[in-house]
CSV table of C-alpha atoms (C1' of nucleotides) in Angstrom, one decimal:
chain,number,residue,atom,x,y,z
K,1,MET,CA,-32.0,22.6,52.7
K,2,SER,CA,-34.4,26.0,51.8
K,3,ASP,CA,-36.0,24.3,49.0
K,4,PRO,CA,-39.0,25.3,49.4
K,5,VAL,CA,-40.7,22.3,47.4
K,6,ALA,CA,-38.8,19.9,49.9
K,7,ARG,CA,-39.4,21.1,52.8
K,8,LEU,CA,-43.5,21.0,51.4
K,9,THR,CA,-46.2,18.7,53.9
K,10,PRO,CA,-49.2,17.1,52.8
K,11,LEU,CA,-51.0,20.1,54.4
K,12,GLY,CA,-49.5,22.3,52.8
K,13,VAL,CA,-49.8,21.2,49.6
K,14,ALA,CA,-53.5,20.4,50.1
K,15,VAL,CA,-53.7,24.3,51.1
K,16,LEU,CA,-52.0,25.1,48.0
K,17,ALA,CA,-54.2,23.2,46.4
K,18,LEU,CA,-57.2,24.9,48.1
K,19,LEU,CA,-55.3,28.6,47.3
K,20,SER,CA,-55.4,27.2,43.2
K,21,GLU,CA,-59.5,27.4,43.3
K,22,GLY,CA,-59.6,31.0,44.9
K,23,ASP,CA,-58.5,33.1,47.5
K,24,MET,CA,-59.1,32.5,51.0
K,25,HIS,CA,-58.9,32.6,55.0
K,26,PRO,CA,-57.5,30.3,56.7
K,27,TYR,CA,-60.6,29.8,58.6
K,28,GLU,CA,-62.4,29.2,55.4
K,29,MET,CA,-59.9,26.6,54.3
K,30,ILE,CA,-60.2,24.4,58.0
K,31,ARG,CA,-63.9,24.8,56.9
K,32,LEU,CA,-63.6,23.9,53.4
K,33,MET,CA,-61.2,21.4,53.8
K,34,HIS,CA,-63.1,19.5,56.7
K,35,PHE,CA,-66.4,19.6,54.9
K,36,ARG,CA,-64.2,18.2,51.5
K,37,ARG,CA,-63.3,15.2,53.8
K,38,ASP,CA,-59.8,16.3,53.5
K,39,ASP,CA,-59.4,15.1,57.2
K,40,ARG,CA,-59.0,11.6,55.6
K,41,LEU,CA,-55.8,12.5,54.0
K,42,VAL,CA,-54.2,15.0,56.8
K,43,THR,CA,-55.2,15.8,60.0
K,44,ILE,CA,-56.2,19.3,60.2
K,45,THR,CA,-56.3,21.6,63.6
K,46,ASN,CA,-55.7,25.1,64.1
K,47,GLY,CA,-52.6,24.3,64.7
K,48,THR,CA,-51.8,22.9,62.1
K,49,VAL,CA,-53.3,24.9,59.7
K,50,TYR,CA,-52.4,28.5,60.9
K,51,HIS,CA,-48.9,27.4,60.9
K,52,THR,CA,-48.6,25.9,57.8
K,53,VAL,CA,-49.9,28.8,56.4
K,54,GLY,CA,-47.6,31.2,57.5
K,55,ARG,CA,-44.5,28.9,56.4
K,56,LEU,CA,-45.9,28.7,53.1
K,57,GLU,CA,-46.2,32.7,52.9
K,58,ARG,CA,-42.7,32.7,54.5
K,59,ALA,CA,-41.6,30.6,51.5
K,60,GLY,CA,-43.2,32.9,49.5
K,61,LEU,CA,-45.6,29.9,48.2
K,62,ILE,CA,-48.6,32.6,49.4
K,63,ALA,CA,-49.1,35.4,49.8
K,64,GLU,CA,-51.4,38.1,51.6
K,65,VAL,CA,-53.6,40.1,49.5
K,66,GLY,CA,-55.8,41.9,52.6
K,67,VAL,CA,-57.4,42.2,55.7
K,68,ASP,CA,-60.4,42.2,55.4
K,69,ARG,CA,-63.2,42.5,58.2
K,70,ASP,CA,-67.2,40.9,57.9
K,71,GLY,CA,-69.7,43.2,60.1
K,72,ASN,CA,-67.6,43.2,64.1
K,73,ARG,CA,-66.5,39.4,63.7
K,74,PRO,CA,-62.4,39.1,63.8
K,75,GLU,CA,-60.5,40.2,60.9
K,76,ARG,CA,-59.2,37.6,59.0
K,77,THR,CA,-56.2,37.5,56.1
K,78,THR,CA,-57.2,36.3,53.2
K,79,TYR,CA,-54.4,34.8,50.8
K,80,THR,CA,-53.5,34.1,47.1
K,81,GLN,CA,-51.2,31.1,45.5
K,82,THR,CA,-48.2,32.5,44.3
K,83,ASP,CA,-46.9,31.5,41.0
K,84,ALA,CA,-44.5,30.2,42.6
K,85,GLY,CA,-46.8,28.3,45.0
K,86,ALA,CA,-48.5,27.1,41.8
K,87,ALA,CA,-45.3,25.7,40.3
K,88,ALA,CA,-44.1,24.0,43.9
K,89,VAL,CA,-47.3,21.3,43.7
K,90,LEU,CA,-46.7,20.5,40.6
K,91,GLU,CA,-43.0,19.6,41.7
K,92,TRP,CA,-44.1,18.2,44.9
K,93,VAL,CA,-46.6,15.9,43.1
K,94,ARG,CA,-43.5,14.8,39.9
K,95,ARG,CA,-41.8,13.9,43.7
K,96,GLU,CA,-44.0,12.1,46.2
K,97,LEU,CA,-45.7,10.3,43.0
K,98,PRO,CA,-43.4,7.7,42.4
K,99,ARG,CA,-42.2,6.7,46.0
K,100,VAL,CA,-43.5,3.6,47.7
K,101,ASP,CA,-42.4,4.7,51.0
K,102,ARG,CA,-44.3,7.2,52.8
K,103,PRO,CA,-48.0,6.6,51.9
K,104,ALA,CA,-49.0,9.7,53.4
K,105,GLU,CA,-47.6,11.8,50.7
K,106,PHE,CA,-48.5,9.4,48.0
K,107,ARG,CA,-52.0,9.7,49.3
K,108,VAL,CA,-52.0,13.9,49.0
K,109,ALA,CA,-50.0,13.2,45.8
K,110,LEU,CA,-52.3,11.1,44.1
K,111,ALA,CA,-55.3,13.1,45.2
K,112,GLU,CA,-53.5,16.0,43.2
K,113,VAL,CA,-52.2,14.3,40.3
K,114,HIS,CA,-54.5,16.0,37.8
K,115,GLY,CA,-52.2,19.2,38.1
K,116,LEU,CA,-49.9,17.2,35.7
K,117,ASP,CA,-50.4,16.4,32.0
K,118,ARG,CA,-52.0,12.9,31.3
K,119,ASP,CA,-48.9,11.4,29.7
K,120,GLU,CA,-46.5,12.4,32.8
K,121,ALA,CA,-48.7,11.2,34.9
K,122,ILE,CA,-49.0,8.1,33.9
K,123,GLU,CA,-45.4,7.8,33.3
K,124,LEU,CA,-45.2,8.1,37.0
K,125,LEU,CA,-47.7,6.0,38.3
K,126,GLN,CA,-45.4,3.4,35.9
K,127,THR,CA,-42.6,4.4,37.9
K,128,ARG,CA,-43.9,3.2,40.9
K,129,ARG,CA,-45.9,0.9,40.0
K,130,GLU,CA,-42.4,-1.2,39.4
K,131,ALA,CA,-41.3,0.2,42.2
K,132,LEU,CA,-44.2,-1.7,44.3
K,133,SER,CA,-44.1,-5.2,42.5
K,134,ALA,CA,-40.1,-5.4,43.8
K,135,ALA,CA,-41.2,-4.1,47.2
K,136,LEU,CA,-43.8,-7.0,47.4
K,137,ASP,CA,-41.1,-9.5,45.5
K,138,SER,CA,-38.7,-8.6,48.3
K,139,LEU,CA,-41.0,-8.4,51.1
K,140,ALA,CA,-42.5,-12.1,49.5
K,141,ASP,CA,-38.6,-13.5,49.2
K,142,GLY,CA,-38.3,-12.0,53.3
K,143,GLN,CA,-41.4,-13.8,54.3
K,144,ARG,CA,-40.1,-17.3,52.6
K,145,HIS,CA,-36.6,-17.0,54.5
K,146,ALA,CA,-38.1,-16.2,58.0
K,147,LEU,CA,-40.6,-19.3,57.5
K,148,GLY,CA,-37.6,-21.3,56.5
K,149,LYS,CA,-36.0,-20.1,59.3
K,150,GLY,CA,-38.6,-21.5,61.8
K,151,VAL,CA,-40.1,-18.0,62.7
K,152,PRO,CA,-43.8,-19.3,63.4
K,153,ALA,CA,-46.3,-17.7,61.5
K,154,GLN,CA,-48.7,-16.1,64.4
K,155,TYR,CA,-45.6,-13.9,64.1
K,156,LEU,CA,-45.8,-13.0,60.2
K,157,ILE,CA,-49.7,-11.8,60.8
K,158,GLU,CA,-49.0,-8.3,59.7
K,159,VAL,CA,-46.4,-9.0,56.9
K,160,ASP,CA,-49.0,-11.4,55.5
K,161,ARG,CA,-51.5,-8.3,55.4
K,162,GLU,CA,-49.1,-6.3,53.7
K,163,LEU,CA,-48.3,-8.6,51.0
K,164,ALA,CA,-52.5,-8.8,50.8
K,165,LEU,CA,-52.8,-4.9,50.4
K,166,LEU,CA,-49.3,-4.6,47.8
K,167,GLY,CA,-50.6,-7.1,45.8
K,168,ALA,CA,-54.4,-5.2,46.0
K,169,GLU,CA,-52.4,-2.1,45.2
K,170,LEU,CA,-50.5,-3.6,42.1
K,171,ALA,CA,-54.1,-5.3,40.7
K,172,TRP,CA,-55.7,-1.3,41.0
K,173,MET,CA,-53.1,0.1,39.1
K,174,ASP,CA,-53.3,-2.5,36.4
K,175,ALA,CA,-57.1,-1.5,36.1
K,176,THR,CA,-56.2,2.2,36.6
K,177,LEU,CA,-53.8,3.2,34.2
K,178,PRO,CA,-55.3,1.5,30.9
K,179,ARG,CA,-58.6,3.1,32.5
K,180,ILE,CA,-56.9,6.9,32.7
K,181,ALA,CA,-54.7,6.5,29.8
K,182,ASP,CA,-58.4,5.8,27.4
K,183,PRO,CA,-58.9,9.2,25.4
K,184,ASP,CA,-62.2,9.0,26.6
K,185,PHE,CA,-61.4,9.6,30.4
K,186,ALA,CA,-61.8,13.1,31.0
K,187,TRP,CA,-58.5,14.7,32.2
K,188,GLY,CA,-57.1,18.6,33.0
K,189,PRO,CA,-58.8,21.3,34.5
K,190,GLU,CA,-62.6,20.9,34.6
K,191,PRO,CA,-64.9,22.8,37.4
K,192,THR,CA,-66.0,20.8,40.1
K,193,PRO,CA,-69.3,22.1,42.1
K,194,SER,CA,-67.5,23.5,44.7
K,195,GLN,CA,-65.2,25.4,42.3
K,196,ARG,CA,-68.1,27.0,40.6
K,197,TYR,CA,-69.7,27.8,44.0
K,198,LEU,CA,-66.1,29.9,44.4
K,199,ALA,CA,-66.0,31.3,41.2
K,200,GLN,CA,-70.3,32.6,41.5
K,201,ARG,CA,-69.5,33.7,45.1
K,202,LYS,CA,-66.3,35.7,43.7
K,203,ALA,CA,-68.5,37.4,40.5
K,204,ALA,CA,-71.3,38.1,42.7
K,205,ARG,CA,-68.7,40.2,45.6
K,206,GLN,CA,-67.8,42.6,42.5
M,1,MET,CA,-53.7,12.9,80.4
M,2,SER,CA,-50.6,11.0,82.1
M,3,ASP,CA,-52.0,7.5,81.3
M,4,PRO,CA,-48.5,6.0,80.2
M,5,VAL,CA,-50.7,3.5,78.0
M,6,ALA,CA,-52.3,6.1,75.9
M,7,ARG,CA,-48.9,8.1,75.4
M,8,LEU,CA,-47.5,5.3,74.4
M,9,THR,CA,-46.1,5.5,70.2
M,10,PRO,CA,-45.6,2.8,67.7
M,11,LEU,CA,-41.5,3.1,68.6
M,12,GLY,CA,-42.3,2.9,72.4
M,13,VAL,CA,-44.0,-0.3,71.4
M,14,ALA,CA,-41.8,-2.0,69.5
M,15,VAL,CA,-38.6,-1.1,72.1
M,16,LEU,CA,-41.3,-2.6,74.7
M,17,ALA,CA,-41.0,-5.5,72.6
M,18,LEU,CA,-37.9,-6.0,71.7
M,19,LEU,CA,-37.3,-5.5,75.5
M,20,SER,CA,-39.6,-8.6,76.4
M,21,GLU,CA,-37.2,-11.3,74.7
M,22,GLY,CA,-34.0,-9.9,77.1
M,23,ASP,CA,-32.4,-6.7,78.1
M,24,MET,CA,-30.4,-4.5,76.2
M,25,HIS,CA,-28.8,-1.4,75.4
M,26,PRO,CA,-30.2,1.3,73.1
M,27,TYR,CA,-28.1,0.9,70.5
M,28,GLU,CA,-28.1,-2.0,70.4
M,29,MET,CA,-32.0,-2.4,70.0
M,30,ILE,CA,-31.6,0.6,67.0
M,31,ARG,CA,-29.3,-2.9,65.2
M,32,LEU,CA,-31.6,-5.3,65.8
M,33,MET,CA,-34.5,-3.9,64.9
M,34,HIS,CA,-33.0,-2.8,61.9
M,35,PHE,CA,-32.0,-6.6,61.4
M,36,ARG,CA,-35.2,-7.0,61.6
M,37,ARG,CA,-36.9,-4.7,59.1
M,38,ASP,CA,-38.7,-3.0,62.4
M,39,ASP,CA,-38.1,-0.2,60.5
M,40,ARG,CA,-40.9,-0.6,57.7
M,41,LEU,CA,-43.3,-0.3,60.6
M,42,VAL,CA,-41.2,2.5,62.3
M,43,THR,CA,-38.9,4.8,62.0
M,44,ILE,CA,-35.6,4.4,63.5
M,45,THR,CA,-33.2,6.8,64.1
M,46,ASN,CA,-31.0,7.6,67.3
M,47,GLY,CA,-33.3,10.7,67.8
M,48,THR,CA,-36.2,8.9,68.0
M,49,VAL,CA,-34.9,5.8,70.2
M,50,TYR,CA,-32.5,7.3,72.9
M,51,HIS,CA,-35.2,9.7,73.7
M,52,THR,CA,-38.3,7.0,73.5
M,53,VAL,CA,-36.3,5.1,76.1
M,54,GLY,CA,-36.0,7.9,78.0
M,55,ARG,CA,-39.7,8.1,77.9
M,56,LEU,CA,-40.6,4.7,79.0
M,57,GLU,CA,-38.1,4.7,81.9
M,58,ARG,CA,-39.6,7.9,83.2
M,59,ALA,CA,-43.2,6.3,82.6
M,60,GLY,CA,-42.0,3.4,84.4
M,61,LEU,CA,-42.3,0.6,81.4
M,62,ILE,CA,-38.9,0.2,82.1
M,63,ALA,CA,-35.7,0.7,84.1
M,64,GLU,CA,-32.0,0.8,83.8
M,65,VAL,CA,-30.3,-2.6,84.8
M,66,GLY,CA,-26.8,-1.6,85.0
M,67,VAL,CA,-23.8,0.2,82.8
M,68,ASP,CA,-21.4,-1.9,81.6
M,69,ARG,CA,-18.2,-1.2,79.6
M,70,ASP,CA,-16.8,-4.0,76.2
M,71,GLY,CA,-13.0,-2.7,76.6
M,72,ASN,CA,-12.6,0.9,76.2
M,73,ARG,CA,-15.5,1.3,74.1
M,74,PRO,CA,-18.2,3.8,75.6
M,75,GLU,CA,-20.1,2.5,78.5
M,76,ARG,CA,-23.4,1.8,77.9
M,77,THR,CA,-27.1,2.0,80.1
M,78,THR,CA,-28.8,-1.7,79.4
M,79,TYR,CA,-32.4,-1.9,80.5
M,80,THR,CA,-35.0,-4.5,81.1
M,81,GLN,CA,-38.8,-4.5,80.7
M,82,THR,CA,-40.8,-3.9,83.8
M,83,ASP,CA,-44.4,-5.6,84.4
M,84,ALA,CA,-46.1,-2.3,83.9
M,85,GLY,CA,-44.3,-2.2,80.7
M,86,ALA,CA,-45.6,-5.9,79.6
M,87,ALA,CA,-49.0,-5.5,80.7
M,88,ALA,CA,-49.5,-1.7,78.7
M,89,VAL,CA,-47.7,-3.2,75.5
M,90,LEU,CA,-51.1,-5.6,75.9
M,91,GLU,CA,-53.4,-2.9,76.5
M,92,TRP,CA,-51.6,-1.0,74.0
M,93,VAL,CA,-52.1,-3.5,71.4
M,94,ARG,CA,-56.2,-3.8,72.5
M,95,ARG,CA,-56.9,-0.1,72.6
M,96,GLU,CA,-55.1,-0.2,68.9
M,97,LEU,CA,-56.6,-3.5,67.2
M,98,PRO,CA,-60.0,-2.3,66.6
M,99,ARG,CA,-59.0,1.1,64.6
M,100,VAL,CA,-59.6,1.7,61.3
M,101,ASP,CA,-58.0,5.2,61.7
M,102,ARG,CA,-54.5,5.3,63.0
M,103,PRO,CA,-53.3,3.0,60.6
M,104,ALA,CA,-49.3,2.6,61.2
M,105,GLU,CA,-50.7,1.9,65.0
M,106,PHE,CA,-52.4,-0.7,63.2
M,107,ARG,CA,-49.9,-2.0,61.9
M,108,VAL,CA,-47.6,-2.4,64.8
M,109,ALA,CA,-50.5,-3.8,66.8
M,110,LEU,CA,-51.0,-6.6,64.7
M,111,ALA,CA,-47.2,-7.5,64.3
M,112,GLU,CA,-47.5,-7.4,68.6
M,113,VAL,CA,-51.2,-9.6,68.6
M,114,HIS,CA,-49.2,-12.6,69.4
M,115,GLY,CA,-49.3,-11.4,72.8
M,116,LEU,CA,-53.2,-11.7,73.3
M,117,ASP,CA,-55.3,-15.1,73.9
M,118,ARG,CA,-56.4,-16.1,70.3
M,119,ASP,CA,-60.6,-15.3,71.4
M,120,GLU,CA,-59.3,-12.3,72.0
M,121,ALA,CA,-57.8,-11.1,69.1
M,122,ILE,CA,-60.1,-12.7,67.2
M,123,GLU,CA,-63.3,-10.4,68.8
M,124,LEU,CA,-61.0,-7.5,68.2
M,125,LEU,CA,-60.2,-8.3,64.8
M,126,GLN,CA,-63.7,-8.9,64.3
M,127,THR,CA,-64.7,-5.7,65.5
M,128,ARG,CA,-62.2,-3.7,63.8
M,129,ARG,CA,-63.4,-5.8,60.1
M,130,GLU,CA,-67.1,-4.3,61.0
M,131,ALA,CA,-65.8,-0.8,61.5
M,132,LEU,CA,-63.3,-1.3,58.0
M,133,SER,CA,-67.2,-2.6,56.0
M,134,ALA,CA,-68.7,0.8,57.4
M,135,ALA,CA,-65.4,2.7,56.5
M,136,LEU,CA,-65.7,1.5,52.8
M,137,ASP,CA,-70.2,2.0,52.9
M,138,SER,CA,-69.8,5.3,53.4
M,139,LEU,CA,-66.5,5.9,51.1
M,140,ALA,CA,-68.4,4.5,48.6
M,141,ASP,CA,-71.6,6.3,49.2
M,142,GLY,CA,-69.5,9.7,49.0
M,143,GLN,CA,-67.7,9.3,45.9
M,144,ARG,CA,-71.7,8.4,44.8
M,145,HIS,CA,-72.5,11.3,45.8
M,146,ALA,CA,-70.1,13.4,44.4
M,147,LEU,CA,-70.1,11.6,41.0
M,148,GLY,CA,-73.9,12.7,40.9
M,149,LYS,CA,-73.3,16.6,42.3
M,150,GLY,CA,-70.9,16.4,38.9
M,151,VAL,CA,-66.9,16.0,40.2
M,152,PRO,CA,-65.1,14.4,37.4
M,153,ALA,CA,-63.6,11.5,38.1
M,154,GLN,CA,-60.5,12.7,37.4
M,155,TYR,CA,-60.4,13.9,40.7
M,156,LEU,CA,-61.6,10.8,42.4
M,157,ILE,CA,-58.6,8.8,41.7
M,158,GLU,CA,-57.8,8.9,45.1
M,159,VAL,CA,-61.4,7.9,46.9
M,160,ASP,CA,-60.9,4.6,43.5
M,161,ARG,CA,-57.8,3.5,44.9
M,162,GLU,CA,-59.2,3.9,48.9
M,163,LEU,CA,-62.2,1.6,47.9
M,164,ALA,CA,-60.0,-0.8,46.3
M,165,LEU,CA,-57.6,-1.0,49.1
M,166,LEU,CA,-60.2,-1.3,51.6
M,167,GLY,CA,-62.7,-3.7,49.3
M,168,ALA,CA,-58.4,-5.8,49.9
M,169,GLU,CA,-58.3,-5.6,53.7
M,170,LEU,CA,-61.7,-7.0,54.3
M,171,ALA,CA,-61.3,-9.7,52.0
M,172,TRP,CA,-58.1,-10.3,53.8
M,173,MET,CA,-59.7,-10.4,56.9
M,174,ASP,CA,-62.0,-12.8,55.8
M,175,ALA,CA,-59.7,-15.3,55.1
M,176,THR,CA,-57.7,-14.7,57.8
M,177,LEU,CA,-59.7,-14.9,60.9
M,178,PRO,CA,-60.9,-18.1,60.2
M,179,ARG,CA,-57.2,-19.6,59.3
M,180,ILE,CA,-55.9,-17.6,63.0
M,181,ALA,CA,-59.0,-19.2,65.0
M,182,ASP,CA,-58.4,-22.5,63.0
M,183,PRO,CA,-56.9,-25.2,66.0
M,184,ASP,CA,-54.0,-26.3,63.6
M,185,PHE,CA,-53.3,-22.8,64.0
M,186,ALA,CA,-50.6,-22.1,66.2
M,187,TRP,CA,-51.3,-19.3,68.7
M,188,GLY,CA,-48.6,-18.3,71.9
M,189,PRO,CA,-45.3,-18.0,73.0
M,190,GLU,CA,-43.1,-20.1,71.1
M,191,PRO,CA,-39.2,-19.4,70.3
M,192,THR,CA,-38.3,-17.4,67.4
M,193,PRO,CA,-34.9,-18.3,65.8
M,194,SER,CA,-33.8,-14.6,67.2
M,195,GLN,CA,-35.3,-15.5,70.5
M,196,ARG,CA,-33.7,-18.7,70.8
M,197,TYR,CA,-29.8,-17.0,69.9
M,198,LEU,CA,-30.8,-14.0,72.7
M,199,ALA,CA,-31.7,-16.8,75.3
M,200,GLN,CA,-28.5,-18.7,74.4
M,201,ARG,CA,-26.4,-15.7,74.6
M,202,LYS,CA,-28.1,-14.6,77.7
M,203,ALA,CA,-26.4,-18.6,79.2
M,204,ALA,CA,-23.4,-18.0,77.8
M,205,ARG,CA,-22.8,-14.9,79.8
M,206,GLN,CA,-23.7,-16.7,82.9
V,1,DA,C1',3.4,4.0,61.9
V,2,DA,C1',0.1,6.8,59.6
V,3,DG,C1',-3.8,7.3,57.6
V,4,DC,C1',-8.5,6.4,57.0
V,5,DG,C1',-13.4,4.4,57.0
V,6,DT,C1',-16.3,2.6,59.8
V,7,DA,C1',-18.7,0.8,64.1
V,8,DT,C1',-20.1,1.9,68.4
V,9,DA,C1',-22.6,4.8,71.6
V,10,DG,C1',-24.6,8.8,72.8
V,11,DT,C1',-26.4,13.9,72.6
V,12,DC,C1',-28.4,18.1,70.6
V,13,DC,C1',-31.2,21.0,68.4
V,14,DA,C1',-34.7,22.7,64.7
V,15,DC,C1',-38.9,22.1,63.5
V,16,DG,C1',-44.1,20.3,62.5
V,17,DT,C1',-47.9,18.8,65.0
V,18,DG,C1',-52.4,18.9,67.6
V,19,DG,C1',-54.8,19.9,71.1
V,20,DA,C1',-56.1,22.9,74.5
V,21,DC,C1',-57.0,28.3,75.1
V,22,DT,C1',-58.6,33.1,74.0
V,23,DA,C1',-62.2,36.3,72.8
V,24,DA,C1',-65.9,38.3,70.8
V,25,DT,C1',-70.3,37.9,68.5
V,26,DC,C1',-74.8,35.9,66.5
V,27,DG,C1',-78.7,33.1,67.0
V,28,DA,C1',-82.8,30.9,69.9
V,29,DA,C1',-84.6,29.3,73.3
V,30,DC,C1',-86.8,31.0,77.7
I,1,DG,C1',-84.0,40.4,77.4
I,2,DT,C1',-80.9,37.8,79.5
I,3,DT,C1',-78.5,33.4,79.6
I,4,DC,C1',-76.4,29.5,77.0
I,5,DG,C1',-74.4,27.4,73.6
I,6,DA,C1',-72.5,27.9,69.1
I,7,DT,C1',-69.8,30.1,65.4
I,8,DT,C1',-66.1,32.7,63.9
I,9,DA,C1',-61.1,33.5,63.6
I,10,DG,C1',-56.7,33.2,65.9
I,11,DT,C1',-52.8,32.1,69.3
I,12,DC,C1',-50.3,29.5,72.5
I,13,DC,C1',-47.0,25.4,73.8
I,14,DA,C1',-45.9,20.6,75.5
I,15,DC,C1',-44.2,17.5,73.0
I,16,DG,C1',-42.5,13.5,69.5
I,17,DT,C1',-39.3,13.3,65.3
I,18,DG,C1',-36.2,12.5,62.4
I,19,DG,C1',-31.3,14.4,61.1
I,20,DA,C1',-26.8,16.4,62.2
I,21,DC,C1',-23.3,16.3,65.3
I,22,DT,C1',-19.4,14.2,68.4
I,23,DA,C1',-16.3,11.1,70.2
I,24,DT,C1',-14.0,7.0,70.3
I,25,DA,C1',-11.9,2.6,68.9
I,26,DC,C1',-10.8,-1.0,65.9
I,27,DG,C1',-9.7,-3.3,61.5
I,28,DC,C1',-7.3,-2.6,57.0
I,29,DT,C1',-4.3,-0.5,54.0
I,30,DT,C1',-0.2,1.7,52.0
DNA sequence: AAGCGTATAGTCCACGTGGACTAATCGAAC
DNA sequence: GTTCGATTAGTCCACGTGGACTATACGCTT
């Protein structure tokens, strides 16, 4: 119920992930997320972001660190990630990564999987692989059953597509798991260009 | 704004599609949709279904056709589809079928594509095919760009998966469009087993 | 015949979403 | 030097969702 991890939304996770790269005010998050095309994964509007930030603060996952002001522009409230916030992202990723329902959550979890240890990530993805395989079998079974009962094929086009996509995801997993298990595949924190940019800007301010 | 088609939700379309097979009360819709595993496409709860039915009625897409009662059980309100409702489903499918954003809407639209003429369906899907292809190119471009800027590969796993799934969907389309264009592939209204069952039950009641 | 679980049919409400709106400021063109 | 558009920063609200809750009736056990 009041478990803050359970109440995290995909956008909440995206905001926490942003804040792990540096303190920020909501409007800056919106710009940065648009720049990074995070709107591919979650819908980013003023309404959702400001509201989400408010909820994250009430849950103690982020905290206000001051109100600054640039010239005469509106003042802006800057937030920082708390330890509880950093832990909550990882816990949320652990929960969502192996689930095959909730595709939207999974994509965000996959985008944040680099925060986990390599071995744990592989194990969770392996669990998902088995669940995907079972879902595919069950759907294929349903298709056979429906065709057997005389349901005309034109009513089963969507199922046909779903089977194709499930198969493709399984194939991707079977190609990807060995790839990231390979020690030659880099893992763990390595600065991205935008992290280097943020760090540089922070240093310049001091 | 007040265009009823624009305000249709996936569940609303699913409800309208059900009613095109016969008059029904909400509780029966819920059972039937669960039986058909429509919960694969939309989330079905009492809250959503009853609320959706209310909205559809206020929009004039369905209409009350009487309150009957089975023994001493609670009375139930039966609804029927209006002409406007039947037209709205087709219009909605035409709108959602070619769009590549909104995957949830697309799946429901694809499940209802059999209501359109074969030629129109193929044309709309062809449009989607081109949009998908463009989306794939643009995402692949973004990936190349990110790698070129030095973003480590472990941060791009989700993009890699997305590219694989987009490719698979394109392949499915290229296999499916010729398949349904073939005159040997049946198209148009053909009774499904559950439609036959509903028709039979209706005849028995009279 | 009392008790218990499940099916039937529906209401209610807290919450998250996403789009509309406000308001000030800066830059550029005319 | 003023008008106009874009940018900055944030508030507000209508709506849809989904889970919790209610209440009656039927069937099965003990």
